[in-house]
Each structure stands twice: as structure tokens, then as C-alpha cells.
PDB file of C-alpha atoms and ligand atoms in Angstrom:
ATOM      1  CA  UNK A  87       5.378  52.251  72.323  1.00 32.00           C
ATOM      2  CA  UNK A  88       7.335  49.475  73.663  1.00 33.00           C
ATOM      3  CA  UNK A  89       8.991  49.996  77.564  1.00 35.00           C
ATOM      4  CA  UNK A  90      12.125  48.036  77.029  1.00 37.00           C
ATOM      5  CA  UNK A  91      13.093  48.357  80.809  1.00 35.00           C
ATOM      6  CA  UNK A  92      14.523  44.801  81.982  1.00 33.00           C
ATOM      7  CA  UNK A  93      14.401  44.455  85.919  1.00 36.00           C
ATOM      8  CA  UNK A  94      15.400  45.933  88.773  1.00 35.00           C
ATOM      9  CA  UNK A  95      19.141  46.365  88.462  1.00 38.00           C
ATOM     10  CA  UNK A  96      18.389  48.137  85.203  1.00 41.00           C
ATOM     11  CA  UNK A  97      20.273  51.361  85.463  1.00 40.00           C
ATOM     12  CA  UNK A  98      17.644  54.306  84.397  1.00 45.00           C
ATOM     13  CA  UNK A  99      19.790  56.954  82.811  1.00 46.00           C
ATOM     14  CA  UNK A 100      17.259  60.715  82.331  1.00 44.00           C
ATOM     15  CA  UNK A 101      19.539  62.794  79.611  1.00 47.00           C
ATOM     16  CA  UNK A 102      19.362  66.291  81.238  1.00 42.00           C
ATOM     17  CA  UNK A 103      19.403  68.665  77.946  1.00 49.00           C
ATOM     18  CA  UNK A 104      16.653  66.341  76.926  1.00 55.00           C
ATOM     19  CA  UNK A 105      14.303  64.844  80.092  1.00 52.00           C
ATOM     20  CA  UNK A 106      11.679  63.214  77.320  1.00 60.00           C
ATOM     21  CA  UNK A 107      14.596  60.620  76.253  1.00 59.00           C
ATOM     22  CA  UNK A 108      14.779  58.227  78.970  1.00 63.00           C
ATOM     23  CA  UNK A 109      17.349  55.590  78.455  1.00 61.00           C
ATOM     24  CA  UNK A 110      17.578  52.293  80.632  1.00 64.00           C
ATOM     25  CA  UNK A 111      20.798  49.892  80.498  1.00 65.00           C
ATOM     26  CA  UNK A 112      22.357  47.094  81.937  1.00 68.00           C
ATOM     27  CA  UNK A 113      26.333  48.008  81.639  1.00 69.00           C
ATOM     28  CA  UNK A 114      27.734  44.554  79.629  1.00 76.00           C
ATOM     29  CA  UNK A 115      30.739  44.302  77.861  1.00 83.00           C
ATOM     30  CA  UNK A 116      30.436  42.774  74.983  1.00 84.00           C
ATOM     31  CA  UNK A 117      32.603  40.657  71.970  1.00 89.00           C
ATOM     32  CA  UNK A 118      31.517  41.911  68.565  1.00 87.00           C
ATOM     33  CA  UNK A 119      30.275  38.426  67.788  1.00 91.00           C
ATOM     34  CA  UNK A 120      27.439  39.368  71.308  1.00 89.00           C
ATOM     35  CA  UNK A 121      27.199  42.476  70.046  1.00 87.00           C
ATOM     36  CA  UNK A 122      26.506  41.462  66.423  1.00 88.00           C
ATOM     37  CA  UNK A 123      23.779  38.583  67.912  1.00 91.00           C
ATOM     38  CA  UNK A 124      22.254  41.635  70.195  1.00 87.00           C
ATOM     39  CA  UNK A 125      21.327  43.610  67.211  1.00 88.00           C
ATOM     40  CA  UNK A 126      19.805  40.282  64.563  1.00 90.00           C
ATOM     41  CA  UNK A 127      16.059  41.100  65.624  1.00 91.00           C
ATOM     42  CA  UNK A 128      16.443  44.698  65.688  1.00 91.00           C
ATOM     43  CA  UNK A 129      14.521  46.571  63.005  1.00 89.00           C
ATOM     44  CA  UNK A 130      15.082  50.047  63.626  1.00 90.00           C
ATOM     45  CA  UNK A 131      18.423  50.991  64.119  1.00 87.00           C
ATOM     46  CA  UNK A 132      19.935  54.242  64.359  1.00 87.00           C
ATOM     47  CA  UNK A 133      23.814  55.311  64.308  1.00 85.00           C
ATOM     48  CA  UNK A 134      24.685  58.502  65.711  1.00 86.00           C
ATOM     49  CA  UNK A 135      28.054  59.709  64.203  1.00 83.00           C
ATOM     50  CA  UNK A 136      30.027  62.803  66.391  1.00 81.00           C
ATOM     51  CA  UNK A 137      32.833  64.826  65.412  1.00 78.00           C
ATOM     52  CA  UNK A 138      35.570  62.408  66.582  1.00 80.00           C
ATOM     53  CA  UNK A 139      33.743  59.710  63.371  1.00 81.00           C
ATOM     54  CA  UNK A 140      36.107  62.038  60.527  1.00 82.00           C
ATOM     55  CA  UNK A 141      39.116  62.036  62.949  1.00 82.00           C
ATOM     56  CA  UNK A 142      40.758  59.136  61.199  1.00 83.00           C
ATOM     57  CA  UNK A 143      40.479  60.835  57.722  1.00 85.00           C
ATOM     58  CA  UNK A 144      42.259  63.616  58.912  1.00 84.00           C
ATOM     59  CA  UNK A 145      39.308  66.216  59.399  1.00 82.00           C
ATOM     60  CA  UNK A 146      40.009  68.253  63.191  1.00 77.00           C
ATOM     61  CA  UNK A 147      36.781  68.392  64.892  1.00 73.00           C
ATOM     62  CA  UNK A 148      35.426  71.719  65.725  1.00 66.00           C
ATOM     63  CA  UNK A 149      37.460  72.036  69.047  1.00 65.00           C
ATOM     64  CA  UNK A 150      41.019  71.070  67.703  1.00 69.00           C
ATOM     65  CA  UNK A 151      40.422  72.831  64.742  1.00 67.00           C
ATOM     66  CA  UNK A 152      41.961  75.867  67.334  1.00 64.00           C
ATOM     67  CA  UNK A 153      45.176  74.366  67.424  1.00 58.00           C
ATOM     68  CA  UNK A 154      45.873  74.603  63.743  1.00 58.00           C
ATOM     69  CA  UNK A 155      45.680  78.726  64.508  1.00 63.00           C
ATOM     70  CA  UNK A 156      43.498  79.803  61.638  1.00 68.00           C
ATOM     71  CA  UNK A 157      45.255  83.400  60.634  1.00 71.00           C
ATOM     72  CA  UNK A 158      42.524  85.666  58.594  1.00 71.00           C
ATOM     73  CA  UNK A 159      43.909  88.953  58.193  1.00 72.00           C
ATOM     74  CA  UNK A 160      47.180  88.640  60.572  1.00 76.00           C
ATOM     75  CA  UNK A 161      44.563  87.726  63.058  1.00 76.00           C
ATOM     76  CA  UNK A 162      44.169  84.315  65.061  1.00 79.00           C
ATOM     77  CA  UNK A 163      40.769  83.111  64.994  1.00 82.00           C
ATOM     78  CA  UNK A 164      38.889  81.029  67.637  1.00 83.00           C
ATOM     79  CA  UNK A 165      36.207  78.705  66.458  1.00 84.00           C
ATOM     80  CA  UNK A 166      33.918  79.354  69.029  1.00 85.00           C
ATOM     81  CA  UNK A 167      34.047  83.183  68.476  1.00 87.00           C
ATOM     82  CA  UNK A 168      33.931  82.584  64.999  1.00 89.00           C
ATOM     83  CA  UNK A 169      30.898  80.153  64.582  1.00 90.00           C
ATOM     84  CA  UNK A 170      28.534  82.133  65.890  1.00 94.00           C
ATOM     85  CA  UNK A 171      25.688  83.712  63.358  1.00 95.00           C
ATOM     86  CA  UNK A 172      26.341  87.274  65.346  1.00 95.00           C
ATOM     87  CA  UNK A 173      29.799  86.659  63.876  1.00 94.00           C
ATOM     88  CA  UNK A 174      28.609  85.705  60.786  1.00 96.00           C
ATOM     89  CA  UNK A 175      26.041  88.845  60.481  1.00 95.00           C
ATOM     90  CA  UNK A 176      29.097  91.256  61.918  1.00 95.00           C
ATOM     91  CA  UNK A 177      32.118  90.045  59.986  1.00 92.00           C
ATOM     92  CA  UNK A 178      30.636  87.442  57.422  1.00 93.00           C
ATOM     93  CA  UNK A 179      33.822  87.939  54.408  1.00 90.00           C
ATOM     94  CA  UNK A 180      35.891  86.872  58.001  1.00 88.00           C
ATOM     95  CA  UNK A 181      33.738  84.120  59.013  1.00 91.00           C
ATOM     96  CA  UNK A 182      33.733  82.801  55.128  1.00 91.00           C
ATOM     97  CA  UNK A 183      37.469  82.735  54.853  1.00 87.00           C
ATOM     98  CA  UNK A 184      37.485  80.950  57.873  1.00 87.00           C
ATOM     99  CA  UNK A 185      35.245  78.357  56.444  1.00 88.00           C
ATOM    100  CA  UNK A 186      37.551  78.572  53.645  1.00 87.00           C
ATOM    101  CA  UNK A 187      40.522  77.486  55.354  1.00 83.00           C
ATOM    102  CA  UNK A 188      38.369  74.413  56.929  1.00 83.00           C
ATOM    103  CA  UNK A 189      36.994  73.506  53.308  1.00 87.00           C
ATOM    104  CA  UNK A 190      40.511  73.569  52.610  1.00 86.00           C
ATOM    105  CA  UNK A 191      41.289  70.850  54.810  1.00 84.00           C
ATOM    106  CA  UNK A 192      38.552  68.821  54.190  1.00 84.00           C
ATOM    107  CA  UNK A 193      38.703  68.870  50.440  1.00 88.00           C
ATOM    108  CA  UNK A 194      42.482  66.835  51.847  1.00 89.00           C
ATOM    109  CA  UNK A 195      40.243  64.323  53.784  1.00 86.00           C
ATOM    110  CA  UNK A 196      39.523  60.778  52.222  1.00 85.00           C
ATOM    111  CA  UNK A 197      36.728  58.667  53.769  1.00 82.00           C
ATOM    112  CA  UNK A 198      38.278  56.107  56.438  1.00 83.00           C
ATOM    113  CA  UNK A 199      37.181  52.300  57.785  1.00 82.00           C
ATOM    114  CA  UNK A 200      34.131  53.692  59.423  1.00 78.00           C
ATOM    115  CA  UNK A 201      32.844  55.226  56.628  1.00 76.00           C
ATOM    116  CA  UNK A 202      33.350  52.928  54.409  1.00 76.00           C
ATOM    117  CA  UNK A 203      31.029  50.722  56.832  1.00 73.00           C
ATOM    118  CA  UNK A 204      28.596  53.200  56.207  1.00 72.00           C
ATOM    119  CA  UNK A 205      28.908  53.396  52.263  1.00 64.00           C
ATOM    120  CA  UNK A 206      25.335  53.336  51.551  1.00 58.00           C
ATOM    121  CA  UNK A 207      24.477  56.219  53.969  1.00 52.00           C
ATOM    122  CA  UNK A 208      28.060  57.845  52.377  1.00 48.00           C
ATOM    123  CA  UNK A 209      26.249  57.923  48.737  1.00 54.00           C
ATOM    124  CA  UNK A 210      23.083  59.512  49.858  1.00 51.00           C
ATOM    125  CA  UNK A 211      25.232  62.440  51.857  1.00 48.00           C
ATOM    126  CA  UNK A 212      27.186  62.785  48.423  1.00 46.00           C
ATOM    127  CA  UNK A 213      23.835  63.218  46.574  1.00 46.00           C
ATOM    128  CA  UNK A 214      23.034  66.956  45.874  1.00 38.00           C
ATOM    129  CA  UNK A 215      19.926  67.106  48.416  1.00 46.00           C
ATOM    130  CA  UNK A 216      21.580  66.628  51.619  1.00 50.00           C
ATOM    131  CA  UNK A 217      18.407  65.816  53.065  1.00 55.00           C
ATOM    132  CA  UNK A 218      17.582  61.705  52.587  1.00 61.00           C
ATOM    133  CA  UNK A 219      14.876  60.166  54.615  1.00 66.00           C
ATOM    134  CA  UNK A 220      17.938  57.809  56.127  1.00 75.00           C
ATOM    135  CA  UNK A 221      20.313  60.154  56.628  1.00 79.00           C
ATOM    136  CA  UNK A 222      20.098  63.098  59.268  1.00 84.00           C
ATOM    137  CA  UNK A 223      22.807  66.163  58.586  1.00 86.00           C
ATOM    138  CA  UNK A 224      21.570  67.825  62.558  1.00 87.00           C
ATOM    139  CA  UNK A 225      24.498  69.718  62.441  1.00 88.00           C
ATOM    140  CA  UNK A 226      24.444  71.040  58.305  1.00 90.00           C
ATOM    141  CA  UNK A 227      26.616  70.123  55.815  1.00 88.00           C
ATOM    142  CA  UNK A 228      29.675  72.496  54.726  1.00 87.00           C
ATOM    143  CA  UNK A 229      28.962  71.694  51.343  1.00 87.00           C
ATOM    144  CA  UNK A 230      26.172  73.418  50.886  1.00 92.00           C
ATOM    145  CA  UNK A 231      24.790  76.871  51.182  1.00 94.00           C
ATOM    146  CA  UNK A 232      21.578  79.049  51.465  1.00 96.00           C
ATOM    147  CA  UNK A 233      20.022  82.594  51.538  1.00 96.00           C
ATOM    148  CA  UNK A 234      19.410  84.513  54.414  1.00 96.00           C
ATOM    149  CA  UNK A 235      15.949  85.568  53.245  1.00 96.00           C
ATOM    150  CA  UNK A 236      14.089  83.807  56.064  1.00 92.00           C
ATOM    151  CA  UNK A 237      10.425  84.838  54.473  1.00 93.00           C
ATOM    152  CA  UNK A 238      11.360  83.669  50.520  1.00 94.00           C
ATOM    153  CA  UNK A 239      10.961  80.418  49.365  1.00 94.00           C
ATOM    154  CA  UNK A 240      14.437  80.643  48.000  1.00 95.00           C
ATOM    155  CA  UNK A 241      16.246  80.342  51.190  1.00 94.00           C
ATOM    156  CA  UNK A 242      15.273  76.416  51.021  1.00 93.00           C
ATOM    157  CA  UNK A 243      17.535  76.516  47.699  1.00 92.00           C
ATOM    158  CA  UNK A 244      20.865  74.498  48.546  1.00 91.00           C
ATOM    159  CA  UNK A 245      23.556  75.611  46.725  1.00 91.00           C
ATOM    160  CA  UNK A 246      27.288  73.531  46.246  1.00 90.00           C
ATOM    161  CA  UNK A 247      29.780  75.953  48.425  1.00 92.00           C
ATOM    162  CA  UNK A 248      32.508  77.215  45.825  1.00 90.00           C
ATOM    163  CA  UNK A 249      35.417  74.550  45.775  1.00 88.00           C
ATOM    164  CA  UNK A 250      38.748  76.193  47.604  1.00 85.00           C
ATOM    165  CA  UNK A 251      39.777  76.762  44.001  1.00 86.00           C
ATOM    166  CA  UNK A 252      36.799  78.292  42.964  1.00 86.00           C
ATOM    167  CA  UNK A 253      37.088  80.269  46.479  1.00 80.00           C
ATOM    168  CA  UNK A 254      40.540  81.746  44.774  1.00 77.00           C
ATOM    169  CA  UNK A 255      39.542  82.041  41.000  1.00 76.00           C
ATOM    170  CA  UNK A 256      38.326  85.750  40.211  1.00 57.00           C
ATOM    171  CA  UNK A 257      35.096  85.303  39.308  1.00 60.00           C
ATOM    172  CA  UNK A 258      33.874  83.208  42.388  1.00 61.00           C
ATOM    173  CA  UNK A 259      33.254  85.775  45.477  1.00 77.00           C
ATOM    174  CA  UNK A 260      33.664  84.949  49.117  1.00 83.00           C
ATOM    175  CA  UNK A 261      30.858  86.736  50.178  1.00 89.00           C
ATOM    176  CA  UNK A 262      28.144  85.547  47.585  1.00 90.00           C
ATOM    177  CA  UNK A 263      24.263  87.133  47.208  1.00 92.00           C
ATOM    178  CA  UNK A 264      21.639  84.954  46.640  1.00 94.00           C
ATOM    179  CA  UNK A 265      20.642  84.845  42.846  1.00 93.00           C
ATOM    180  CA  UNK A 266      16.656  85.189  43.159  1.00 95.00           C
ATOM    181  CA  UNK A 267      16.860  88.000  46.122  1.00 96.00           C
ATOM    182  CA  UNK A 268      20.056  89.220  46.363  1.00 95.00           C
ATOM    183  CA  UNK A 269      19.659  88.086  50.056  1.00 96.00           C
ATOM    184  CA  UNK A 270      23.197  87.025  51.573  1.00 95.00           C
ATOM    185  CA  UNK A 271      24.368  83.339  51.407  1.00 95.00           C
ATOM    186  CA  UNK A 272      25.318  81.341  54.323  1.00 97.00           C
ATOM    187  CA  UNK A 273      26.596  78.278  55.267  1.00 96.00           C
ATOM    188  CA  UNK A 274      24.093  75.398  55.594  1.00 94.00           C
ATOM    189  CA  UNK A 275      25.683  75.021  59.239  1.00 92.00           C
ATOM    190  CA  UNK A 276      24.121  75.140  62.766  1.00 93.00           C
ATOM    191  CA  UNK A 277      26.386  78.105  64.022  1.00 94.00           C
ATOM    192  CA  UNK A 278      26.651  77.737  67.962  1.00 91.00           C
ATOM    193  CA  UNK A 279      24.479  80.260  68.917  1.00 94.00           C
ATOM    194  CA  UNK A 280      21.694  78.704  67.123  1.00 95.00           C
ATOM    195  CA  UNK A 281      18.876  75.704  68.100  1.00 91.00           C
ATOM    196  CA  UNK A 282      18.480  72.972  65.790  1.00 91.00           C
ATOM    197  CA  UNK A 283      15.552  72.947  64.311  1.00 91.00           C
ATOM    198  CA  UNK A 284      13.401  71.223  61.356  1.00 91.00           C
ATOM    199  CA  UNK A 285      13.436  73.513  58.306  1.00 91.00           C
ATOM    200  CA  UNK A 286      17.026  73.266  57.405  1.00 91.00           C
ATOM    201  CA  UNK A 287      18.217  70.538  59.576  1.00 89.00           C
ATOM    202  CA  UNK A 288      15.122  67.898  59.827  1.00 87.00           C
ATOM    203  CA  UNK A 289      15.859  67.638  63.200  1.00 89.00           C
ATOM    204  CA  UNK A 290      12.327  66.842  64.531  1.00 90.00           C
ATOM    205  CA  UNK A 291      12.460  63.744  61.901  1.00 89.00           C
ATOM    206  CA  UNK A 292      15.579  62.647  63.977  1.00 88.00           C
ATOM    207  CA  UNK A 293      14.422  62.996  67.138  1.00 89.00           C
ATOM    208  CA  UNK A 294      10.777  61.384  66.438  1.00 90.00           C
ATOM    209  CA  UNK A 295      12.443  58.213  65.162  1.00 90.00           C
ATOM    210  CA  UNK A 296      14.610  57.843  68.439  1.00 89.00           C
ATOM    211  CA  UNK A 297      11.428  58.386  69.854  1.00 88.00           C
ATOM    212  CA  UNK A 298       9.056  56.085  68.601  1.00 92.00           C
ATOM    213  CA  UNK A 299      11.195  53.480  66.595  1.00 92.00           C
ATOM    214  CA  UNK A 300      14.319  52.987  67.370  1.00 92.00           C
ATOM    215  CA  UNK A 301      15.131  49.791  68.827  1.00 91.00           C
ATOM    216  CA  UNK A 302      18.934  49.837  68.631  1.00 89.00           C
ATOM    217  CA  UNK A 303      21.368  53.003  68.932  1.00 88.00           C
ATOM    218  CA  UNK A 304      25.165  52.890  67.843  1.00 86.00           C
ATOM    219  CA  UNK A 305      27.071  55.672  68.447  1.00 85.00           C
ATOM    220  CA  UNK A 306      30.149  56.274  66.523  1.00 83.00           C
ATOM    221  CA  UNK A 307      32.979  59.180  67.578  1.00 81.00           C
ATOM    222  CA  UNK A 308      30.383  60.944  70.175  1.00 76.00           C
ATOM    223  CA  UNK A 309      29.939  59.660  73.510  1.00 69.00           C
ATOM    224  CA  UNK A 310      26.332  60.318  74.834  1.00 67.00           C
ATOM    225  CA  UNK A 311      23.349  62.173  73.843  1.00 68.00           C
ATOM    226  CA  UNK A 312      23.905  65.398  75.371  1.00 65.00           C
ATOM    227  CA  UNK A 313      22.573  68.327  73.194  1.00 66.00           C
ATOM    228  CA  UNK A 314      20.489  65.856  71.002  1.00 70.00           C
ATOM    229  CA  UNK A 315      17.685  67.694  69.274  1.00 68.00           C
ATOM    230  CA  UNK A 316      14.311  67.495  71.236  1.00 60.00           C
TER     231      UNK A 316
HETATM  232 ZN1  LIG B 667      28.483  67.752  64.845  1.00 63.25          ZN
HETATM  233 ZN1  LIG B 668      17.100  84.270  48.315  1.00 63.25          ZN
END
């Protein structure tokens, strides 16, 4: 592996949720014509996208999603009460109507500049298998849906979540079973309470490239690395 540390006045930056990423920099500003030079030779580039990448089409991140006062039953919900799997497991028809109301919203949401950008890496997220060897959901993807049934096989079946009009139709349920074990579904989501890890999320994958390839990092609507998978 390549040490890509310059020279002395090289700032050494140790991310503290994760000590095995060191980073080393040389703060430069940049004009996107530099910045477009910087990155010719580079072969392995990776572009970490955070919450605040979906702001422009509309979609609150997880945070400001409190302000639009999601009301389930008469009752205010906070998202970080809410996304929790203890939540889920105690009150999952509440935590599914919550999701609901966010599907809701995001079914609203049209893809802005940055995505467009991104098009090719748009197409493979669209694809049923959220899983692409280019493109790393570390945090889930809304749009799908598993079984609980840790020790089946069939809790590695992704299912589409039901459409907010499917959601309302009769014969859709909020709380669905799984149709091979009659297991509970859940959101293919990484509630807060819980580590990322490699079955559902391919996290490992993400972090090994950073690791040992990457030669370039763009980050999009996320400021640092803190809480990157290790
Ligand atoms: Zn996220
Ligand atoms: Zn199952």
C-alpha cells in the first residue's frame, strides 16, 4: 500500500471513531479546473454522499425530519426515539407508519444537479438488488425490506416496500410477515441503535476499498468521516 504523506507541513488528521483510517492533507483551496487536474491520474475514486446530498430534491435529512412533527396516533414522534430497532421490536405498526409518512415525502422528491452527476451510480441504486459492486447503500435503502428471521436464508430476500398508495389500499398491510417464515418484515435500514455491518449493508466492502484503493475521496453533503464503517 502506497503512504501518500507529502512532507513535513503535511497535516496528519487520526479519525477517532475509526484510528485505522489515517488521513494526511495539505489544506489548498482549489478552482474546479485544479481540482479537476488533481483527480486526471487517479484510478480509484470514491464519493461519499451524506444526508445533506438529497437536500436539494426536497428529502429532510434524518435530523430535520423533526421539524415537520410526524403525528402517528395524535402523538408527535421524534426520529431518534423512533429509529431505534427496540422501537421497532416494541411498537413496529408505529415505527412503520412513521416510515410511511417519510416514504411519503420521498415518493415527492425528484433527483437534483448532484445526482444527476452521478447518473450511472443513480441506475444501479434504481436496480432491484440494491447491492452493486460500485455502489455502497451503508446506511440501507427505504425501498426495500427484509425478514427478521436472522437464522433463515430468507431474511437475505429484499423485498420493494409497499408504495404510500399501496400502504393505504386494503389489501397491502403495514405490518407485513415474511412469506417463506412468517417472520416479521423490516426496513432494510441501519436503525440507530445498530452497527453497520456486512450482511445487509456490505459495509466491510466499503471500508476495504478506502483502505487499500482509494486514491481520491469526494465527499458530497457530509462533512468528515466520523462514524464511517471500520
Ligand atoms: Zn446516511
Ligand atoms: Zn423469512
Amino acid at each position: 500500500m502506497e503512504n501518500k504523506t507529502r512532507n513535513n507541513s503535511t497535516r496528519k488528521l487520526v479519525n477517532i471513531s475509526n484510528p485505522t483510517i489515517h488521513i494526511s492533507y495539505k489544506p489548498q483551496t482549489y478552482t474546479p479546473k485544479q481540482a479537476a487536474l488533481a483527480m486526471m491520474d487517479k484510478k480509484h475514486i470514491m464519493i461519499l454522499t451524506g444526508e445533506d446530498f438529497t437536500a436539494d430534491s426536497g428529502l429532510p435529512s434524518l435530523r430535520s425530519y423533526n421539524r415537520h412533527k410526524v403525528c402517528v396516533n395524535g402523538e408527535y414522534l421524534d426520529v431518534e426515539k423512533v429509529m431505534k430497532m427496540q422501537y421497532f421490536t416494541d411498537y413496529t405498526e408505529i415505527c412503520w407508519r412513521f416510515l410511511q409518512e417519510y416514504i411519503t415525502i420521498h415518493e415527492k422528491c425528484h433527483p437534483n444537479k448532484a445526482h444527476h452527476k452521478f447518473e450511472n451510480y443513480d441506475r444501479k441504486i434504481s436496480e432491484l438488488n440494491p447491492f452493486t459492486s460500485q455502489v455502497y447503500e451503508i446506511h440501507g435503502n427505504i425501498k426495500y425490506m427484509h425478514c427478521t428471521n436472522e437464522d433463515k436464508d430468507c431474511c437475505m430476500n429484499f423485498i420493494r416496500t409497499p408504495s404510500s398508495t399501496e400502504f393505504e389500499s386494503e389489501d397491502k398491510r403495514l405490518v407485513q410477515k415474511c412469506k417463506y417464515c412468517d417472520s416479521l418484515m423490516r426496513p432494510h435500514l441501519l436503525f440507530l441503535d445498530e452497527k453497520y455491518n456486512q450482511k445487509y449493508y456490505k459495509a466491510k466492502n466499503a471500508y476495504e476499498f478506502m483502505r487499500d484503493k482509494m486514491d481520491c475521496l469526494i465527499l458530497v453533503g457530509c462533512t468528515d468521516l466520523k462514524g464511517f464503517p471500520k
